[in-house]
C-alpha cells in the first residue's frame, strides 16, 4: 500500500493537506478528515453533493467519468470542466499532489 498527499480547498478558501493510504474514495477521505462535504446519497451516484473540482493536471490523468457520473455532474451546482464526483474517485497515485476544491454551493437533487 502506498501513500499519497492531496489538498482540499474548502468553500471558505482554507486548505487542508492530507497524507493518506490509497484505496478510499475522495468522499470517504474528506469525511474522515472532517471536511464539510455532504455525500447525501452515501456514494450511490444519486445526489451530486460530493462534487469536487480538480486542478487541471491531475484531472487529465484520471480515467474519464462514466456516463452515469457525467449525468449526475450535469446537475451539480458550480460545475467546472474539471469537476468530478468525490464518491466515484478512488485515491490512488494519480491523485498525488492534487488540489481538490469544494464548490461554494451544492445542490442536493434528492432533497435530503
Ligand atoms: Fe451522492 Fe456522490 S455521494 S453522488
Coordinates of N, CA and C and ligand atoms in Angstrom, one line a residue:
X1 N 0.8 -1.2 0.0 CA 0.0 0.0 0.0 C 0.9 1.2 0.0
X2 N 0.5 2.2 -0.8 CA 1.3 3.4 -0.8 C 0.5 4.7 -0.3
X3 N 1.3 5.7 -0.1 CA 0.7 6.9 0.4 C 0.6 8.0 -0.6
X4 N -0.4 8.8 -0.6 CA -0.4 10.0 -1.5 C -0.9 11.2 -0.6
X5 N -0.5 12.4 -1.1 CA -0.9 13.6 -0.4 C -1.8 14.4 -1.3
X6 N -3.0 14.8 -0.8 CA -3.9 15.6 -1.5 C -4.2 16.8 -0.6
X7 N -4.6 17.9 -1.3 CA -5.0 19.1 -0.6 C -6.5 19.4 -0.9
X8 N -7.3 19.5 0.1 CA -8.6 20.0 0.0 C -8.7 21.5 0.2
X9 N -9.3 22.2 -0.8 CA -9.6 23.6 -0.7 C -11.0 23.8 -0.3
X10 N -11.3 24.2 0.9 CA -12.7 24.3 1.4 C -13.4 25.5 0.8
X11 N -14.7 25.5 1.0 CA -15.5 26.5 0.3 C -15.2 27.9 0.8
X12 N -14.6 28.0 2.1 CA -14.2 29.3 2.6 C -12.8 29.7 2.1
X13 N -12.1 28.8 1.3 CA -10.8 29.1 0.8 C -9.7 28.6 1.6
X14 N -10.0 28.1 2.8 CA -8.9 27.5 3.6 C -8.5 26.1 3.1
X15 N -7.3 25.7 3.4 CA -6.8 24.5 2.8 C -6.4 23.5 3.9
X16 N -6.6 22.2 3.5 CA -6.2 21.1 4.4 C -5.5 20.1 3.6
X17 N -4.2 19.8 3.9 CA -3.4 18.8 3.2 C -3.5 17.5 4.0
X18 N -3.6 16.4 3.3 CA -3.8 15.1 4.0 C -2.9 14.1 3.3
X19 N -2.1 13.4 4.1 CA -1.4 12.2 3.6 C -2.2 11.0 3.9
X20 N -2.5 10.2 3.0 CA -3.3 9.0 3.2 C -2.9 7.8 2.4
X21 N -3.4 6.7 2.9 CA -3.2 5.5 2.1 C -4.1 5.5 0.9
X22 N -3.8 4.7 -0.1 CA -4.7 4.6 -1.3 C -5.8 3.6 -0.9
X23 N -6.8 3.6 -1.7 CA -7.9 2.6 -1.6 C -9.2 3.2 -0.9
X24 N -9.2 4.5 -0.7 CA -10.5 5.0 -0.2 C -11.0 6.0 -1.3
X25 N -12.2 6.4 -1.2 CA -12.7 7.4 -2.2 C -12.4 8.8 -1.7
X26 N -12.4 9.7 -2.6 CA -12.2 11.1 -2.1 C -13.3 11.5 -1.1
X27 N -14.5 11.1 -1.3 CA -15.6 11.4 -0.4 C -15.3 10.8 1.0
X28 N -14.9 9.6 1.0 CA -14.6 8.9 2.3 C -13.4 9.7 3.0
X29 N -12.4 10.0 2.3 CA -11.2 10.7 2.8 C -11.6 12.0 3.4
X30 N -12.4 12.8 2.6 CA -12.8 14.1 3.1 C -13.6 14.0 4.4
X31 N -14.6 13.0 4.4 CA -15.4 12.9 5.6 C -14.6 12.4 6.8
X32 N -13.6 11.6 6.6 CA -12.7 11.1 7.7 C -11.9 12.3 8.3
X33 N -11.6 13.3 7.4 CA -10.9 14.4 7.8 C -11.7 15.6 8.4
X34 N -13.0 15.4 8.4 CA -13.9 16.4 8.9 C -14.2 17.5 7.9
X35 N -13.8 17.3 6.7 CA -14.1 18.3 5.6 C -15.6 18.4 5.4
X36 N -16.1 19.5 5.2 CA -17.6 19.7 5.1 C -18.0 19.4 3.6
X37 N -18.2 18.1 3.4 CA -18.7 17.6 2.1 C -19.8 16.7 2.4
X38 N -21.0 16.8 1.8 CA -22.2 16.2 2.2 C -22.2 14.7 1.9
X39 N -22.2 14.4 0.6 CA -22.3 12.9 0.3 C -23.6 12.4 0.7
X40 N -24.7 13.1 0.3 CA -26.1 12.7 0.9 C -26.5 11.3 0.5
X41 N -26.1 10.8 -0.7 CA -26.6 9.5 -1.1 C -25.6 8.4 -0.7
X42 N -24.6 8.8 0.0 CA -23.6 7.8 0.5 C -22.9 7.1 -0.6
X43 N -22.6 7.8 -1.7 CA -21.8 7.2 -2.7 C -22.6 6.4 -3.8
X44 N -23.9 6.6 -3.8 CA -24.7 5.8 -4.8 C -25.0 6.6 -6.1
X45 N -24.2 7.7 -6.3 CA -24.3 8.5 -7.5 C -25.8 9.0 -7.8
X46 N -26.4 9.5 -6.7 CA -27.8 10.0 -6.8 C -28.0 11.3 -6.3
X47 N -26.9 12.1 -6.0 CA -27.1 13.4 -5.3 C -26.3 14.6 -5.9
X48 N -25.0 14.3 -6.2 CA -24.0 15.3 -6.6 C -23.5 16.2 -5.5
X49 N -23.8 15.9 -4.3 CA -23.3 16.7 -3.2 C -21.9 16.4 -2.8
X50 N -21.3 15.4 -3.5 CA -19.9 15.1 -3.3 C -19.0 15.7 -4.4
X51 N -19.5 16.7 -5.1 CA -18.9 17.3 -6.2 C -17.6 18.0 -5.7
X52 N -16.5 17.7 -6.4 CA -15.2 18.4 -6.2 C -14.6 18.8 -7.5
X53 N -13.8 19.9 -7.5 CA -13.2 20.4 -8.7 C -11.7 20.2 -8.6
X54 N -11.1 19.5 -9.6 CA -9.7 19.1 -9.5 C -8.9 20.2 -10.3
X55 N -7.6 20.2 -9.9 CA -6.7 21.0 -10.8 C -6.5 20.3 -12.1
X56 N -6.3 21.1 -13.1 CA -6.3 20.5 -14.5 C -5.3 19.4 -14.7
X57 N -4.1 19.5 -14.2 CA -3.1 18.5 -14.4 C -3.5 17.1 -13.9
X58 N -4.1 17.1 -12.7 CA -4.5 15.8 -12.1 C -5.8 15.3 -12.8
X59 N -6.7 16.3 -13.1 CA -7.9 15.9 -13.8 C -7.5 15.1 -15.1
X60 N -6.5 15.6 -15.8 CA -6.2 15.0 -17.1 C -5.6 13.6 -16.9
X61 N -5.1 13.2 -15.7 CA -4.5 11.9 -15.5 C -5.6 10.8 -15.2
X62 N -6.8 11.3 -14.9 CA -7.8 10.3 -14.4 C -8.5 9.6 -15.6
X63 N -9.0 8.4 -15.3 CA -9.9 7.8 -16.2 C -11.1 8.7 -16.4
X64 N -11.7 8.7 -17.6 CA -12.8 9.5 -17.8 C -14.0 9.1 -16.9
X65 N -14.9 10.1 -16.6 CA -16.1 9.8 -15.8 C -17.0 8.8 -16.7
X66 N -17.7 8.0 -15.9 CA -18.7 7.1 -16.6 C -19.9 8.0 -17.1
X67 N -20.7 7.5 -17.9 CA -21.9 8.2 -18.4 C -22.8 8.6 -17.3
X68 N -22.9 7.6 -16.3 CA -23.8 7.9 -15.1 C -23.2 9.1 -14.3
X69 N -21.9 9.1 -14.1 CA -21.3 10.2 -13.4 C -21.4 11.5 -14.1
X70 N -21.3 11.5 -15.4 CA -21.4 12.7 -16.2 C -22.9 13.2 -16.1
X71 N -23.8 12.3 -16.1 CA -25.2 12.8 -16.0 C -25.5 13.4 -14.6
X72 N -24.9 12.8 -13.6 CA -25.1 13.4 -12.2 C -24.3 14.7 -12.1
X73 N -23.2 14.8 -12.7 CA -22.4 16.1 -12.6 C -23.2 17.2 -13.3
X74 N -23.9 16.9 -14.4 CA -24.6 17.9 -15.1 C -25.6 18.6 -14.2
X75 N -26.0 17.9 -13.1 CA -27.0 18.5 -12.1 C -26.3 19.2 -11.0
X76 N -25.0 19.2 -10.9 CA -24.2 19.8 -9.8 C -24.2 21.3 -9.9
X77 N -24.3 22.0 -8.8 CA -24.1 23.4 -8.8 C -22.6 23.8 -9.0
X78 N -22.4 24.8 -9.7 CA -21.0 25.3 -9.9 C -20.1 24.4 -10.7
X79 N -20.7 23.7 -11.7 CA -19.9 22.7 -12.5 C -18.8 23.4 -13.2
X80 N -17.6 22.7 -13.2 CA -16.5 23.2 -14.0 C -16.0 22.1 -14.9
X81 N -15.1 22.5 -15.8 CA -14.6 21.5 -16.8 C -13.8 20.4 -16.1
X82 N -13.3 20.6 -14.9 CA -12.5 19.6 -14.2 C -13.3 19.1 -13.0
X83 N -14.6 19.1 -13.0 CA -15.4 18.6 -11.9 C -15.5 17.1 -12.0
X84 N -15.6 16.4 -10.8 CA -15.8 15.0 -10.6 C -16.6 14.8 -9.4
X85 N -17.2 13.6 -9.3 CA -17.9 13.2 -8.1 C -16.9 12.6 -7.1
X86 N -16.8 13.1 -5.9 CA -15.9 12.5 -4.9 C -16.1 11.1 -4.6
X87 N -17.4 10.6 -4.7 CA -17.7 9.2 -4.3 C -17.2 8.3 -5.4
X88 N -16.9 8.8 -6.6 CA -16.5 7.9 -7.7 C -15.0 7.9 -7.9
X89 N -14.3 8.8 -7.2 CA -12.9 8.9 -7.4 C -12.1 8.2 -6.3
X90 N -11.4 7.1 -6.7 CA -10.6 6.4 -5.7 C -9.2 7.2 -5.6
X91 N -8.8 7.3 -4.3 CA -7.5 7.9 -4.1 C -6.4 6.9 -4.5
X92 N -5.6 7.2 -5.5 CA -4.5 6.4 -5.9 C -3.4 7.3 -6.3
X93 N -2.3 6.8 -6.8 CA -1.1 7.6 -7.1 C -1.4 8.7 -8.1
X94 N -2.4 8.5 -8.9 CA -2.7 9.6 -9.9 C -3.2 10.9 -9.3
X95 N -3.6 10.8 -8.0 CA -4.0 12.0 -7.3 C -3.0 12.6 -6.4
X96 N -1.8 12.0 -6.4 CA -0.7 12.5 -5.5 C -0.4 14.0 -5.9
X97 N -0.6 14.9 -4.9 CA -0.3 16.3 -5.1 C -1.5 17.0 -5.6
X98 N -2.6 16.4 -5.8 CA -3.8 17.0 -6.3 C -4.4 18.1 -5.4
X99 N -5.0 19.1 -6.0 CA -5.8 20.1 -5.2 C -7.3 19.8 -5.6
X100 N -8.1 19.6 -4.5 CA -9.5 19.2 -4.7 C -10.3 20.3 -4.1
X101 N -10.9 21.1 -4.9 CA -11.6 22.3 -4.4 C -13.1 22.0 -4.3
X102 N -13.6 22.3 -3.1 CA -15.1 22.1 -2.9 C -15.8 23.3 -3.4
X103 N -16.9 23.1 -4.1 CA -17.7 24.2 -4.6 C -18.3 25.0 -3.5
X104 N -18.5 26.3 -3.8 CA -19.1 27.2 -2.7 C -20.5 26.8 -2.4
X105 N -21.2 26.2 -3.4 CA -22.6 25.8 -3.1 C -22.8 24.4 -3.6
X106 N -23.7 23.6 -3.1 CA -24.0 22.3 -3.6 C -25.5 22.3 -3.8
X107 N -25.9 21.3 -4.6 CA -27.4 21.2 -4.9 C -27.7 19.7 -4.7
X108 N -28.6 19.4 -3.7 CA -28.9 18.1 -3.5 C -30.2 17.7 -4.2
X109 N -30.1 17.0 -5.3 CA -31.3 16.7 -6.0 C -32.2 15.7 -5.3
X110 N -31.7 15.0 -4.3 CA -32.5 14.1 -3.5 C -33.5 14.9 -2.6
X111 N -33.1 16.1 -2.3 CA -33.9 16.9 -1.4 C -33.7 16.5 0.1
X112 N -32.6 15.8 0.4 CA -32.4 15.3 1.7 C -31.7 16.4 2.6
Ligands
LIG1 FE1 -24.1 11.3 -3.8 FE2 -21.6 11.0 -4.6 S1 -22.4 10.9 -2.6 S2 -23.4 11.3 -5.9

